[in-house]
């Protein structure tokens, strides 16, 4: 005698719970954030907005206030996101957090995705011409094969 089990599909519970989106202030990263925000809203997932502050070597940073500049970018990104969240409050509610890491964008996003136990990563397409030859952060994330990666143009 064979026992049959009834399996029911649970609508809306099989999607990502944590979505990491990389932002750097570029147009493509802001489009990626908007896309990821919509995905997070529809999936009732946490949106983890990540800005990776570049670290310059001492020689490259001589005469340039790099830390101040990257902190200003991080603060302006937080302000921008907060303003957008306030404008949409009551229309589109999204749970979100802002995280900042230091390092190169690829390793910073990998660390963020690992630390936050991301189910998905969203990034903007590179706007730098050299990345078509050398490889962009997005391509490196896809090749890592550790999370579904969405690249927003």
mmCIF file of C-alpha atoms in Angstrom:
data_model
loop_
_atom_site.group_PDB
_atom_site.id
_atom_site.type_symbol
_atom_site.label_atom_id
_atom_site.label_comp_id
_atom_site.label_asym_id
_atom_site.label_seq_id
_atom_site.Cartn_x
_atom_site.Cartn_y
_atom_site.Cartn_z
ATOM 1 C CA UNK A 1 0.000 0.000 0.000
ATOM 2 C CA UNK A 2 1.437 3.363 -1.017
ATOM 3 C CA UNK A 3 0.864 6.417 1.110
ATOM 4 C CA UNK A 4 0.347 9.640 -0.826
ATOM 5 C CA UNK A 5 1.239 13.003 0.635
ATOM 6 C CA UNK A 6 -0.548 16.142 -0.351
ATOM 7 C CA UNK A 7 1.931 18.859 -1.287
ATOM 8 C CA UNK A 8 0.631 22.383 -1.510
ATOM 9 C CA UNK A 9 2.456 25.229 -3.174
ATOM 10 C CA UNK A 10 2.880 28.174 -0.829
ATOM 11 C CA UNK A 11 2.347 31.254 -2.926
ATOM 12 C CA UNK A 12 4.819 34.058 -2.239
ATOM 13 C CA UNK A 13 7.024 32.144 0.180
ATOM 14 C CA UNK A 14 9.580 30.711 -2.190
ATOM 15 C CA UNK A 15 11.290 33.900 -3.344
ATOM 16 C CA UNK A 16 14.336 35.705 -2.003
ATOM 17 C CA UNK A 17 14.283 36.910 1.603
ATOM 18 C CA UNK A 18 17.361 39.172 1.365
ATOM 19 C CA UNK A 19 18.239 41.088 -1.802
ATOM 20 C CA UNK A 20 21.597 42.870 -1.942
ATOM 21 C CA UNK A 21 21.914 45.775 -4.366
ATOM 22 C CA UNK A 22 25.214 47.509 -5.057
ATOM 23 C CA UNK A 23 25.057 51.287 -5.436
ATOM 24 C CA UNK A 24 27.787 53.796 -6.214
ATOM 25 C CA UNK A 25 25.798 56.845 -7.297
ATOM 26 C CA UNK A 26 25.977 56.036 -11.025
ATOM 27 C CA UNK A 27 22.787 56.097 -13.090
ATOM 28 C CA UNK A 28 22.918 52.340 -13.692
ATOM 29 C CA UNK A 29 23.346 51.615 -9.960
ATOM 30 C CA UNK A 30 20.356 53.821 -9.112
ATOM 31 C CA UNK A 31 18.279 51.966 -11.740
ATOM 32 C CA UNK A 32 19.466 48.707 -10.146
ATOM 33 C CA UNK A 33 18.335 50.005 -6.737
ATOM 34 C CA UNK A 34 14.900 50.901 -8.138
ATOM 35 C CA UNK A 35 14.578 47.456 -9.742
ATOM 36 C CA UNK A 36 15.737 45.694 -6.567
ATOM 37 C CA UNK A 37 13.334 47.821 -4.502
ATOM 38 C CA UNK A 38 10.407 46.671 -6.636
ATOM 39 C CA UNK A 39 11.542 43.064 -6.372
ATOM 40 C CA UNK A 40 11.923 43.372 -2.582
ATOM 41 C CA UNK A 41 8.450 44.903 -2.294
ATOM 42 C CA UNK A 42 6.810 42.154 -4.355
ATOM 43 C CA UNK A 43 8.670 39.389 -2.498
ATOM 44 C CA UNK A 44 8.350 41.056 0.930
ATOM 45 C CA UNK A 45 12.135 40.709 1.161
ATOM 46 C CA UNK A 46 14.701 42.828 2.957
ATOM 47 C CA UNK A 47 16.514 45.197 0.582
ATOM 48 C CA UNK A 48 20.154 45.580 1.617
ATOM 49 C CA UNK A 49 21.591 48.629 -0.163
ATOM 50 C CA UNK A 50 25.387 48.329 -0.249
ATOM 51 C CA UNK A 51 27.956 51.006 -1.072
ATOM 52 C CA UNK A 52 31.554 49.844 -1.259
ATOM 53 C CA UNK A 53 33.948 52.673 -0.391
ATOM 54 C CA UNK A 54 37.063 52.359 -2.526
ATOM 55 C CA UNK A 55 40.354 52.194 -0.650
ATOM 56 C CA UNK A 56 43.234 53.957 -2.338
ATOM 57 C CA UNK A 57 46.868 53.128 -1.731
ATOM 58 C CA UNK A 58 48.807 55.791 0.159
ATOM 59 C CA UNK A 59 50.661 56.843 -2.998
ATOM 60 C CA UNK A 60 47.487 57.211 -5.053
ATOM 61 C CA UNK A 61 45.742 59.158 -2.319
ATOM 62 C CA UNK A 62 48.442 61.790 -1.823
ATOM 63 C CA UNK A 63 46.854 65.196 -1.978
ATOM 64 C CA UNK A 64 43.340 63.793 -2.434
ATOM 65 C CA UNK A 65 40.889 63.574 0.478
ATOM 66 C CA UNK A 66 39.661 60.124 -0.612
ATOM 67 C CA UNK A 67 38.094 59.081 2.702
ATOM 68 C CA UNK A 68 36.146 62.343 2.926
ATOM 69 C CA UNK A 69 34.900 61.986 -0.652
ATOM 70 C CA UNK A 70 33.738 58.384 -0.227
ATOM 71 C CA UNK A 71 32.044 59.261 3.085
ATOM 72 C CA UNK A 72 30.257 62.142 1.319
ATOM 73 C CA UNK A 73 29.080 59.741 -1.413
ATOM 74 C CA UNK A 74 27.820 57.308 1.244
ATOM 75 C CA UNK A 75 25.967 60.110 3.074
ATOM 76 C CA UNK A 76 24.407 61.442 -0.139
ATOM 77 C CA UNK A 77 23.284 57.925 -1.102
ATOM 78 C CA UNK A 78 21.670 57.453 2.315
ATOM 79 C CA UNK A 79 19.892 60.822 1.980
ATOM 80 C CA UNK A 80 18.719 60.000 -1.542
ATOM 81 C CA UNK A 81 17.344 56.617 -0.460
ATOM 82 C CA UNK A 82 15.644 58.076 2.623
ATOM 83 C CA UNK A 83 13.992 60.801 0.542
ATOM 84 C CA UNK A 84 12.769 58.260 -2.012
ATOM 85 C CA UNK A 85 11.464 56.050 0.801
ATOM 86 C CA UNK A 86 9.572 58.974 2.372
ATOM 87 C CA UNK A 87 8.013 59.935 -0.974
ATOM 88 C CA UNK A 88 6.726 56.399 -1.473
ATOM 89 C CA UNK A 89 5.655 55.734 2.119
ATOM 90 C CA UNK A 90 2.152 54.293 2.220
ATOM 91 C CA UNK A 91 2.270 53.523 -1.520
ATOM 92 C CA UNK A 92 5.207 51.136 -1.663
ATOM 93 C CA UNK A 93 6.619 49.981 1.637
ATOM 94 C CA UNK A 94 9.988 48.267 1.448
ATOM 95 C CA UNK A 95 12.096 47.100 4.362
ATOM 96 C CA UNK A 96 15.641 48.303 3.707
ATOM 97 C CA UNK A 97 19.026 48.698 5.321
ATOM 98 C CA UNK A 98 22.097 50.602 4.183
ATOM 99 C CA UNK A 99 25.517 48.995 4.528
ATOM 100 C CA UNK A 100 28.904 50.302 3.592
ATOM 101 C CA UNK A 101 32.090 48.296 3.246
ATOM 102 C CA UNK A 102 35.610 49.328 2.302
ATOM 103 C CA UNK A 103 37.536 47.717 -0.511
ATOM 104 C CA UNK A 104 37.137 47.028 -4.178
ATOM 105 C CA UNK A 105 33.525 46.753 -5.414
ATOM 106 C CA UNK A 106 33.656 43.017 -6.220
ATOM 107 C CA UNK A 107 35.088 41.860 -2.897
ATOM 108 C CA UNK A 108 32.908 44.322 -0.986
ATOM 109 C CA UNK A 109 29.721 42.996 -2.614
ATOM 110 C CA UNK A 110 30.819 39.383 -2.048
ATOM 111 C CA UNK A 111 31.445 40.156 1.636
ATOM 112 C CA UNK A 112 28.077 41.920 1.916
ATOM 113 C CA UNK A 113 26.208 39.073 0.202
ATOM 114 C CA UNK A 114 27.912 36.487 2.427
ATOM 115 C CA UNK A 115 27.511 38.466 5.677
ATOM 116 C CA UNK A 116 23.852 39.274 4.971
ATOM 117 C CA UNK A 117 23.074 35.754 3.699
ATOM 118 C CA UNK A 118 21.759 37.179 0.435
ATOM 119 C CA UNK A 119 19.397 35.182 -1.735
ATOM 120 C CA UNK A 120 19.957 37.473 -4.731
ATOM 121 C CA UNK A 121 22.335 40.228 -5.855
ATOM 122 C CA UNK A 122 21.373 43.126 -8.144
ATOM 123 C CA UNK A 123 23.916 45.463 -9.750
ATOM 124 C CA UNK A 124 23.945 48.039 -12.498
ATOM 125 C CA UNK A 125 25.783 47.368 -15.743
ATOM 126 C CA UNK A 126 29.221 48.931 -15.842
ATOM 127 C CA UNK A 127 29.362 52.317 -17.506
ATOM 128 C CA UNK A 128 33.133 52.113 -18.065
ATOM 129 C CA UNK A 129 34.335 51.160 -21.527
ATOM 130 C CA UNK A 130 37.363 49.198 -20.248
ATOM 131 C CA UNK A 131 35.132 46.762 -18.403
ATOM 132 C CA UNK A 132 33.904 45.320 -21.679
ATOM 133 C CA UNK A 133 37.413 43.951 -22.170
ATOM 134 C CA UNK A 134 38.687 43.282 -18.635
ATOM 135 C CA UNK A 135 35.384 42.240 -17.057
ATOM 136 C CA UNK A 136 32.990 44.133 -14.860
ATOM 137 C CA UNK A 137 31.960 43.556 -11.263
ATOM 138 C CA UNK A 138 28.683 42.120 -12.592
ATOM 139 C CA UNK A 139 30.457 39.533 -14.754
ATOM 140 C CA UNK A 140 32.711 38.537 -11.853
ATOM 141 C CA UNK A 141 29.668 38.118 -9.563
ATOM 142 C CA UNK A 142 27.906 35.946 -12.144
ATOM 143 C CA UNK A 143 31.053 33.826 -12.615
ATOM 144 C CA UNK A 144 31.317 33.340 -8.834
ATOM 145 C CA UNK A 145 28.064 31.375 -9.139
ATOM 146 C CA UNK A 146 27.057 31.830 -5.505
ATOM 147 C CA UNK A 147 23.805 33.789 -5.885
ATOM 148 C CA UNK A 148 21.375 34.644 -8.648
ATOM 149 C CA UNK A 149 22.714 37.918 -10.083
ATOM 150 C CA UNK A 150 20.573 40.429 -11.967
ATOM 151 C CA UNK A 151 22.385 43.055 -14.043
ATOM 152 C CA UNK A 152 20.311 46.166 -14.744
ATOM 153 C CA UNK A 153 21.308 48.264 -17.783
#
